[in-house]
Each structure stands twice: as C-alpha cells, then as structure tokens.
Amino acid sequence: METKVNISELAGEISSIDLNVLPESRSFMLVEDVPELKDIKYGTVQVIGIGGTNLRLNKVIYEPSGSIKNEEIFSAKIPVSEYESLFDYSVNKLLPYLDNKSPVAISWSFPLDHGRIVCMGKQFSQKYNNLKLEDCFNTAFRSNGCNLRVASVTHDGTSLLVAGMHTNESCKVALTLGTGVNINLIDKNGRAINTEVGSLGCAGFLSHSQYLPKPFLSKFQIYEDIVLNQPFEAQVGGLHIGHIVGLRLNRDISTELAFDIAFGTSNTNELSKTEHEQQVAYEVIETSAALTAAALFGFICGQCSIPSVPDLDPTQDANQNNIVNVCVAFTGSIISQPNYLELVKKHLEALEHKGCRKIHITLAPQLHGSEVGAGLCALGH
C-alpha cells in the first residue's frame, strides 16, 4: 500500500522556499537566537515548560564531567478555565517547587518571533499576542511575591535542536511529532529557524502546492480553525490521525485505536477489524509519515546548514559519490512509535535514492530534549 502524495515533488517545493521573500508578518519560518554551545557553562537550571496544554517543571544539571541530569519536578494539564490568566496560574502553581538560587529557563511550544508571542490558539487568550514571553513570566513572578527572573526563553523545538547538537555535531534539524508537528533547523546563515511546519499549505506558505490534499480536509468541520491555519498538521499530527480514519470509516476512532487497527500494536486478540478498516488506517498513517519525510527532506535540502551537496553523477555508481550525513533529533508520541518511525525512514530512503541530492538522514531520539536544550540555552546566556 503506497501513499498517493507525490512526496518527491512536494519535497522539491519545500526545498525551494526562499526565506527572503516570505511575508514580513507571519507565524512561520521564524528566526530565534540561541547561544554558541562552546559558551555553555556548567550549572543547574529550572526549566518551566508550556507544551500545548501542559505545564511542566524540570531541573536540568550540566555537570563538569559533561553529563546532563534531568529531573521532572512537576507536570499537570492546564485547565481551560485558567487560559485567560496563564502566567499567573503557572507561576502560582509552581511556586512551592521553585528554588531562589537556580536560574529559570522557559521552553515554549507556541510560535515566538524574537521572544515575542505570535499566536497561541487552542482557546488561549489573544491578549498575550506580541508581548515578550520573558516579560509575561517576570510580571507573574513579581505579582506572586517571587524574586526569580527568567534567564532565557526558547521555543521547545529549538531547545530540542540544541540538545541534539550538544549530543551530535552533525545534528542540524529537530523533529517534534506528537499531538502536533514541527521542524526546527539551523539555516545556511547559522540562524535557528522555527519552521512551524504545521502551517504548511496556508496563505503565503506553500499554499499553491497541489500535493497537500486539501479537499479531504474540508470534511474536518470540528477542526475548521486548524484546517485553515495548520493544514499540514491536520494531516500529520497525532491529534488528528484518528479523526481522519474515523471520518473515512464513519465511526469514532482515537489515534491510538487507529494504530491498533493498522498494526495490531495492542489488544490484538480483542480487536475486531476488517481488511478494509486495516487498509484505511494504514493509508492514513502512511500518508502522515510520507508528508513528514517530504518536509524533513525538503527543508534539509533547501534551507539547512549542511556542507554543499553536489548533484549526483548519473554515470557513476551511487556508492562512489560522497554522501553528506545529517542527524535529525526527534521526540514525540507519534514519531517514537516503531511502526511509524520505520515508515518515515522508508520514505526518506526513497527520497535519498530518487533525488538529485546526496544526503543520508539519520533519526536520533532525544528523551526530554526540550527541557535539556532549554537548560543549556540558559547556561549559555
């Protein structure tokens, strides 16, 4: 069973994106400042993470031996009733666990433009748009009688990228794929770029592409905002895979159940499924994996800071051509599933052999990468 998306041509479209001609006011392909890894000092950092609708506190310790310890102190879902007062709620909730000695770093899952909040969505208040994230937290610290101040602010995908670069110098890209999806990279000018790839296909961001199957998404009525603003994520992210399968099978299906139907990943003795249901679930998941591979390959070829990649010489055996190795740090509940990861690898290998670029991509897991990377960023400022 093969995906109907032409991922080779889609990867080509993505690779041709020109950062210099994008709209000035946008919520994608955003530049972020990160410290040089060689400037990072040893020490302890308290990392506050706002990931989607979750609040976390981790303690990251970078030891003189070079080892990194990461301890989760607190984790909880943010109630919808607190979205309007997000920062006061977060600080008040974490005060019992914070110490007054270690610096505080923020790992943030929503778009940032040079530290300013671009758009949060998910029913969070728009009153925070265009405010500096650091100021929002510092104001909340003061109003709660706390003397702590924010040492650094980093998008969680960039934090993941920093953690990957610390582990492997060939790591120039980070992939986050759980309920949502994102790709962060170091571009040819050495800048950290938050692609916000979930927005791929929206106005001004490859909206002309014929390879992003929008007609099917018109059935996605309860996710109208996401489909309009994040058409790529609506097809790839774990929040939506189950809904797409359910729409095609006319029944309620969670993403977990969709994987069970496609691969028999759990409860296989109790799960009743027809060959048609298995094929539908597999096709939806494979399409998600294919789109993920196309986006990774396209951004790496077109925007990423890697050694120059000459065209393949068709008169020579492929093994005689030099290959550029690129490491991609990854995290997230979907990409971490073995069956899904193998599908992404399969499509990446197909792109490597079909394309004119000599690139070999290695996918490397980064457990707690966002927290570790945010801690390293704080120690480097």
Short mmCIF file of C-alpha atoms in Angstrom, two decimals:
data_model
loop_
_atom_site.label_atom_id
_atom_site.label_comp_id
_atom_site.label_asym_id
_atom_site.label_seq_id
_atom_site.Cartn_x
_atom_site.Cartn_y
_atom_site.Cartn_z
CA MET A 1 0.00 0.00 0.00
CA GLU A 2 1.53 3.29 -1.12
CA THR A 3 0.64 6.88 -0.33
CA LYS A 4 -0.96 8.92 -3.13
CA VAL A 5 1.08 12.01 -2.23
CA ASN A 6 3.98 12.70 -4.61
CA ILE A 7 6.50 13.26 -1.84
CA SER A 8 9.43 13.76 -4.21
CA GLU A 9 7.81 16.78 -5.87
CA LEU A 10 6.47 18.07 -2.53
CA ALA A 11 9.99 17.87 -1.07
CA GLY A 12 11.18 19.85 -4.08
CA GLU A 13 8.57 22.55 -3.46
CA ILE A 14 9.57 22.80 0.21
CA SER A 15 13.27 22.98 -0.66
CA SER A 16 12.58 25.98 -2.91
CA ILE A 17 11.08 28.12 -0.12
CA ASP A 18 13.00 31.42 -0.05
CA LEU A 19 13.30 32.96 3.41
CA ASN A 20 13.96 36.34 1.80
CA VAL A 21 10.61 36.62 0.02
CA LEU A 22 8.23 35.45 2.75
CA PRO A 23 5.68 37.90 4.22
CA GLU A 24 7.24 40.09 6.91
CA SER A 25 4.30 39.49 9.24
CA ARG A 26 3.96 35.73 9.57
CA SER A 27 3.75 32.91 12.09
CA PHE A 28 6.08 30.50 10.26
CA MET A 29 9.81 30.32 9.34
CA LEU A 30 10.64 32.39 12.44
CA VAL A 31 14.21 33.24 13.48
CA GLU A 32 15.32 32.52 17.04
CA ASP A 33 18.52 33.43 18.89
CA VAL A 34 20.45 30.59 20.54
CA PRO A 35 23.85 30.65 22.29
CA GLU A 36 27.03 29.08 20.95
CA LEU A 37 27.38 25.64 22.52
CA LYS A 38 31.04 26.31 23.30
CA ASP A 39 29.94 29.17 25.60
CA ILE A 40 27.73 26.99 27.79
CA LYS A 41 28.77 26.88 31.46
CA TYR A 42 28.19 24.13 33.99
CA GLY A 43 25.36 24.52 36.49
CA THR A 44 21.73 23.89 37.41
CA VAL A 45 18.66 25.36 35.67
CA GLN A 46 14.97 25.24 36.49
CA VAL A 47 13.08 24.73 33.23
CA ILE A 48 9.43 25.77 33.02
CA GLY A 49 7.77 24.10 30.06
CA ILE A 50 4.49 25.14 28.47
CA GLY A 51 3.80 22.41 25.95
CA GLY A 52 0.44 22.60 24.24
CA THR A 53 -1.91 22.49 27.21
CA ASN A 54 0.58 21.06 29.73
CA LEU A 55 2.65 22.77 32.42
CA ARG A 56 5.95 21.21 33.49
CA LEU A 57 8.90 21.98 35.75
CA ASN A 58 12.22 20.18 35.32
CA LYS A 59 15.61 20.55 36.98
CA VAL A 60 18.47 20.22 34.49
CA ILE A 61 22.03 19.81 35.80
CA TYR A 62 25.02 20.15 33.46
CA GLU A 63 27.99 18.65 35.28
CA PRO A 64 31.75 19.32 34.75
CA SER A 65 32.08 15.71 33.57
CA GLY A 66 29.91 16.66 30.59
CA SER A 67 26.96 14.53 31.71
CA ILE A 68 23.47 16.01 31.94
CA LYS A 69 20.88 15.08 34.54
CA ASN A 70 17.22 15.89 34.04
CA GLU A 71 14.64 15.52 36.81
CA GLU A 72 10.91 16.12 36.36
CA ILE A 73 9.64 18.08 39.38
CA PHE A 74 6.06 18.86 38.35
CA SER A 75 3.68 18.09 35.48
CA ALA A 76 -0.02 18.85 35.07
CA LYS A 77 -2.61 19.73 32.46
CA ILE A 78 -3.58 23.41 32.37
CA PRO A 79 -7.34 23.80 33.00
CA VAL A 80 -9.24 25.64 30.25
CA SER A 81 -10.58 27.95 32.97
CA GLU A 82 -7.01 29.24 33.52
CA TYR A 83 -6.18 30.04 29.87
CA GLU A 84 -7.03 33.72 30.44
CA SER A 85 -4.57 34.01 33.33
CA LEU A 86 -1.97 31.54 32.05
CA PHE A 87 1.17 33.12 33.52
CA ASP A 88 -0.18 33.93 36.97
CA TYR A 89 -1.66 30.45 37.15
CA SER A 90 1.61 28.79 36.06
CA VAL A 91 3.82 30.69 38.50
CA ASN A 92 1.38 30.24 41.38
CA LYS A 93 1.20 26.51 40.67
CA LEU A 94 5.00 26.13 40.53
CA LEU A 95 5.98 28.39 43.46
CA PRO A 96 6.13 25.53 46.01
CA TYR A 97 8.67 23.72 43.80
CA LEU A 98 10.90 26.61 42.67
CA ASP A 99 14.16 27.49 44.43
CA ASN A 100 15.54 31.04 44.58
CA LYS A 101 19.12 30.11 43.62
CA SER A 102 18.98 28.41 40.21
CA PRO A 103 18.21 30.40 37.03
CA VAL A 104 14.88 29.87 35.27
CA ALA A 105 14.56 28.92 31.60
CA ILE A 106 11.33 28.77 29.58
CA SER A 107 10.62 26.09 26.98
CA TRP A 108 7.62 27.29 24.94
CA SER A 109 5.66 25.26 22.38
CA PHE A 110 3.88 28.13 20.61
CA PRO A 111 5.37 30.39 17.88
CA LEU A 112 7.81 33.07 19.03
CA ASP A 113 9.20 35.94 16.97
CA HIS A 114 12.42 37.12 18.64
CA GLY A 115 10.97 36.24 22.03
CA ARG A 116 7.53 37.72 21.38
CA ILE A 117 4.36 35.62 21.43
CA VAL A 118 2.97 35.38 17.91
CA CYS A 119 -0.20 33.34 18.30
CA MET A 120 -1.19 30.61 20.73
CA GLY A 121 -4.56 29.34 19.52
CA LYS A 122 -6.15 26.40 21.38
CA GLN A 123 -8.51 28.86 23.14
CA PHE A 124 -5.70 30.71 24.92
CA SER A 125 -6.21 34.45 25.32
CA GLN A 126 -5.11 36.63 22.40
CA LYS A 127 -4.23 39.42 24.84
CA TYR A 128 -0.74 37.91 25.07
CA ASN A 129 -0.03 38.28 21.33
CA ASN A 130 3.07 40.37 20.58
CA LEU A 131 4.10 40.51 24.25
CA LYS A 132 7.59 39.40 25.23
CA LEU A 133 7.30 35.97 26.83
CA GLU A 134 10.07 36.81 29.30
CA ASP A 135 8.16 39.89 30.50
CA CYS A 136 4.94 37.89 30.95
CA PHE A 137 6.66 35.46 33.30
CA ASN A 138 8.65 38.14 35.16
CA THR A 139 5.47 40.12 35.79
CA ALA A 140 3.82 36.99 37.14
CA PHE A 141 6.84 36.32 39.38
CA ARG A 142 6.62 39.83 40.85
CA SER A 143 2.85 39.71 41.37
CA ASN A 144 3.27 36.42 43.24
CA GLY A 145 5.99 37.86 45.52
CA CYS A 146 8.81 35.86 43.90
CA ASN A 147 12.28 37.31 43.25
CA LEU A 148 13.11 34.95 40.39
CA ARG A 149 13.60 36.30 36.85
CA VAL A 150 13.73 34.48 33.52
CA ALA A 151 17.27 33.80 32.26
CA SER A 152 16.30 32.63 28.77
CA VAL A 153 13.32 31.85 26.56
CA THR A 154 13.44 29.20 23.84
CA HIS A 155 10.92 27.56 21.55
CA ASP A 156 10.68 23.90 22.57
CA GLY A 157 11.64 22.71 19.08
CA THR A 158 14.75 24.87 19.15
CA SER A 159 15.50 23.51 22.62
CA LEU A 160 15.25 20.01 21.19
CA LEU A 161 17.62 21.06 18.39
CA VAL A 162 20.16 22.44 20.90
CA ALA A 163 20.03 19.17 22.86
CA GLY A 164 20.62 17.24 19.63
CA MET A 165 23.53 19.47 18.60
CA HIS A 166 25.10 19.00 22.04
CA THR A 167 24.98 15.22 21.51
CA ASN A 168 25.91 15.11 17.81
CA GLU A 169 27.64 17.90 15.87
CA SER A 170 26.03 16.73 12.63
CA CYS A 171 22.58 17.43 14.09
CA LYS A 172 21.14 20.45 12.28
CA VAL A 173 17.45 19.57 12.43
CA ALA A 174 14.88 18.68 15.10
CA LEU A 175 11.52 16.98 14.54
CA THR A 176 8.73 17.12 17.10
CA LEU A 177 5.77 14.87 16.25
CA GLY A 178 3.21 14.03 18.89
CA THR A 179 -0.25 15.58 19.01
CA GLY A 180 1.21 18.30 16.75
CA VAL A 181 4.19 18.54 14.43
CA ASN A 182 7.11 20.91 13.96
CA ILE A 183 10.57 21.09 12.39
CA ASN A 184 13.36 23.34 13.68
CA LEU A 185 16.69 23.77 11.91
CA ILE A 186 19.91 25.72 11.60
CA ASP A 187 19.80 27.56 8.28
CA LYS A 188 22.61 28.38 5.86
CA ASN A 189 23.28 31.65 7.70
CA GLY A 190 23.68 29.85 11.03
CA ARG A 191 20.32 31.02 12.36
CA ALA A 192 17.90 28.85 14.30
CA ILE A 193 14.65 28.67 12.30
CA ASN A 194 11.31 27.57 13.72
CA THR A 195 9.50 26.46 10.56
CA GLU A 196 6.09 26.00 12.22
CA VAL A 197 5.66 23.38 9.50
CA GLY A 198 2.13 22.66 10.71
CA SER A 199 1.11 25.82 8.83
CA LEU A 200 2.43 24.46 5.53
CA GLY A 201 -0.29 24.92 2.93
CA CYS A 202 -1.81 28.04 4.46
CA ALA A 203 -1.75 31.51 2.85
CA GLY A 204 1.79 32.53 1.94
CA PHE A 205 3.36 29.23 3.00
CA LEU A 206 3.30 26.88 0.02
CA SER A 207 -0.44 27.43 -0.36
CA HIS A 208 -0.12 26.73 -4.09
CA SER A 209 1.00 23.13 -3.56
CA GLN A 210 -1.08 20.51 -5.32
CA TYR A 211 0.43 17.79 -3.11
CA LEU A 212 -1.23 18.81 0.16
CA PRO A 213 -4.65 17.10 -0.20
CA LYS A 214 -6.93 19.90 1.00
CA PRO A 215 -10.26 18.63 -0.45
CA PHE A 216 -10.40 15.78 2.04
CA LEU A 217 -9.82 18.20 4.90
CA SER A 218 -13.00 20.11 4.06
CA LYS A 219 -14.84 17.32 5.90
CA PHE A 220 -12.93 18.20 9.06
CA GLN A 221 -15.65 20.60 10.27
CA ILE A 222 -14.96 20.48 14.00
CA TYR A 223 -11.33 21.41 13.34
CA GLU A 224 -12.07 24.25 10.93
CA ASP A 225 -9.54 26.64 12.51
CA ILE A 226 -6.78 24.04 12.45
CA VAL A 227 -7.53 23.05 8.86
CA LEU A 228 -7.44 26.68 7.71
CA ASN A 229 -4.36 27.71 9.68
CA GLN A 230 -2.46 24.44 10.04
CA PRO A 231 -3.43 22.22 7.08
CA PHE A 232 -0.21 20.19 7.24
CA GLU A 233 -0.58 19.47 10.95
CA ALA A 234 -4.22 18.47 10.42
CA GLN A 235 -2.97 15.61 8.23
CA VAL A 236 0.17 14.66 10.15
CA GLY A 237 -0.31 15.34 13.88
CA GLY A 238 -1.40 12.68 16.32
CA LEU A 239 -4.35 14.80 17.43
CA HIS A 240 -5.96 14.27 14.03
CA ILE A 241 -4.90 10.88 12.64
CA GLY A 242 -7.68 9.06 14.49
CA HIS A 243 -10.29 11.59 13.36
CA ILE A 244 -9.31 11.19 9.71
CA VAL A 245 -9.55 7.41 9.96
CA GLY A 246 -12.89 7.79 11.74
CA LEU A 247 -14.25 10.09 9.02
CA ARG A 248 -13.40 7.52 6.37
CA LEU A 249 -14.90 4.65 8.35
CA ASN A 250 -17.89 6.62 9.71
CA ARG A 251 -17.15 5.83 13.36
CA ASP A 252 -15.39 7.42 16.30
CA ILE A 253 -11.73 6.35 16.37
CA SER A 254 -8.88 7.61 18.52
CA THR A 255 -5.36 7.84 17.17
CA GLU A 256 -4.30 5.04 19.50
CA LEU A 257 -7.04 2.83 18.09
CA ALA A 258 -6.07 3.81 14.53
CA PHE A 259 -2.56 2.46 15.17
CA ASP A 260 -4.04 -0.69 16.71
CA ILE A 261 -6.18 -1.24 13.60
CA ALA A 262 -3.28 -0.60 11.23
CA PHE A 263 -0.54 -2.54 13.02
CA GLY A 264 -2.13 -4.56 15.82
CA THR A 265 0.06 -2.71 18.31
CA SER A 266 -2.01 -3.76 21.34
CA ASN A 267 -5.09 -5.76 22.33
CA THR A 268 -4.78 -7.66 19.08
CA ASN A 269 -6.80 -10.60 20.38
CA GLU A 270 -9.74 -8.40 21.35
CA LEU A 271 -9.69 -6.01 18.39
CA SER A 272 -12.16 -6.86 15.65
CA LYS A 273 -11.15 -5.30 12.32
CA THR A 274 -11.86 -5.92 8.65
CA GLU A 275 -9.26 -5.86 5.90
CA HIS A 276 -10.84 -2.61 4.63
CA GLU A 277 -10.53 -0.96 8.05
CA GLN A 278 -6.91 -2.02 8.35
CA GLN A 279 -6.14 -0.67 4.88
CA VAL A 280 -7.79 2.70 5.61
CA ALA A 281 -5.97 3.13 8.92
CA TYR A 282 -2.65 2.13 7.34
CA GLU A 283 -3.11 4.52 4.40
CA VAL A 284 -3.86 7.49 6.68
CA ILE A 285 -0.85 6.76 8.89
CA GLU A 286 1.40 6.13 5.89
CA THR A 287 0.33 9.45 4.34
CA SER A 288 1.23 11.20 7.58
CA ALA A 289 4.65 9.51 7.59
CA ALA A 290 5.22 10.32 3.91
CA LEU A 291 4.38 14.00 4.41
CA THR A 292 6.72 14.09 7.42
CA ALA A 293 9.56 12.60 5.34
CA ALA A 294 8.93 15.04 2.48
CA ALA A 295 9.02 18.03 4.83
CA LEU A 296 12.22 16.84 6.52
CA PHE A 297 13.99 16.14 3.24
CA GLY A 298 12.79 19.37 1.62
CA PHE A 299 13.88 21.63 4.47
CA ILE A 300 17.24 19.85 4.78
CA CYS A 301 17.96 20.21 1.04
CA GLY A 302 16.74 23.78 0.72
CA GLN A 303 17.29 25.67 3.96
CA CYS A 304 19.56 23.68 6.26
CA SER A 305 23.17 24.50 7.15
CA ILE A 306 24.96 21.45 5.78
CA PRO A 307 28.09 21.05 3.64
CA SER A 308 27.47 21.79 -0.03
CA VAL A 309 25.76 18.87 -1.69
CA PRO A 310 26.81 18.34 -5.34
CA ASP A 311 24.49 16.80 -7.87
CA LEU A 312 24.70 13.07 -8.34
CA ASP A 313 26.77 11.96 -11.31
CA PRO A 314 24.45 9.54 -13.17
CA THR A 315 27.43 7.95 -14.92
CA GLN A 316 28.88 6.77 -11.60
CA ASP A 317 27.72 4.18 -9.14
CA ALA A 318 25.92 5.82 -6.21
CA ASN A 319 28.44 4.32 -3.79
CA GLN A 320 31.22 6.30 -5.49
CA ASN A 321 29.57 9.63 -4.73
CA ASN A 322 30.33 11.40 -1.48
CA ILE A 323 27.37 11.43 0.91
CA VAL A 324 26.55 14.16 3.40
CA ASN A 325 25.21 12.74 6.67
CA VAL A 326 22.60 14.76 8.55
CA CYS A 327 21.32 13.85 12.02
CA VAL A 328 17.73 14.72 12.97
CA ALA A 329 16.90 14.82 16.69
CA PHE A 330 13.32 13.71 17.33
CA THR A 331 10.79 13.44 20.11
CA GLY A 332 7.04 12.93 20.40
CA SER A 333 4.48 10.20 20.92
CA ILE A 334 3.84 9.53 17.19
CA ILE A 335 7.36 9.59 15.76
CA SER A 336 8.51 7.43 18.68
CA GLN A 337 6.16 4.60 17.67
CA PRO A 338 8.36 1.96 15.98
CA ASN A 339 5.94 1.27 13.10
CA TYR A 340 5.57 4.95 12.29
CA LEU A 341 9.31 5.60 12.57
CA GLU A 342 10.01 2.78 10.10
CA LEU A 343 7.55 4.30 7.61
CA VAL A 344 9.29 7.69 7.85
CA LYS A 345 12.67 6.01 7.33
CA LYS A 346 11.31 4.11 4.31
CA HIS A 347 10.14 7.31 2.63
CA LEU A 348 13.36 9.15 3.49
CA GLU A 349 15.37 6.35 1.86
CA ALA A 350 13.19 6.58 -1.25
CA LEU A 351 13.84 10.33 -1.44
CA GLU A 352 17.56 9.82 -0.95
CA HIS A 353 17.71 7.41 -3.90
CA LYS A 354 15.31 9.30 -6.18
CA GLY A 355 16.52 12.83 -5.58
CA CYS A 356 19.48 14.68 -7.03
CA ARG A 357 20.96 15.34 -3.59
CA LYS A 358 23.45 13.04 -1.90
CA ILE A 359 22.13 13.20 1.63
CA HIS A 360 21.73 10.46 4.21
CA ILE A 361 19.44 11.31 7.12
CA THR A 362 19.73 9.59 10.50
CA LEU A 363 16.89 9.91 13.01
CA ALA A 364 18.09 10.08 16.64
CA PRO A 365 15.73 10.02 19.66
CA GLN A 366 16.15 12.76 22.28
CA LEU A 367 14.39 11.89 25.53
CA HIS A 368 13.43 15.09 27.39
CA GLY A 369 15.32 17.00 24.70
CA SER A 370 13.28 20.20 25.02
CA GLU A 371 13.95 20.53 28.74
CA VAL A 372 17.66 19.69 28.38
CA GLY A 373 18.11 22.10 25.47
CA ALA A 374 16.31 24.94 27.29
CA GLY A 375 18.60 24.38 30.28
CA LEU A 376 21.69 24.50 28.07
CA CYS A 377 20.45 27.74 26.45
CA ALA A 378 20.05 29.35 29.88
CA LEU A 379 23.57 28.30 30.88
CA GLY A 380 24.90 29.80 27.65
CA HIS A 381 23.38 33.25 28.12
#
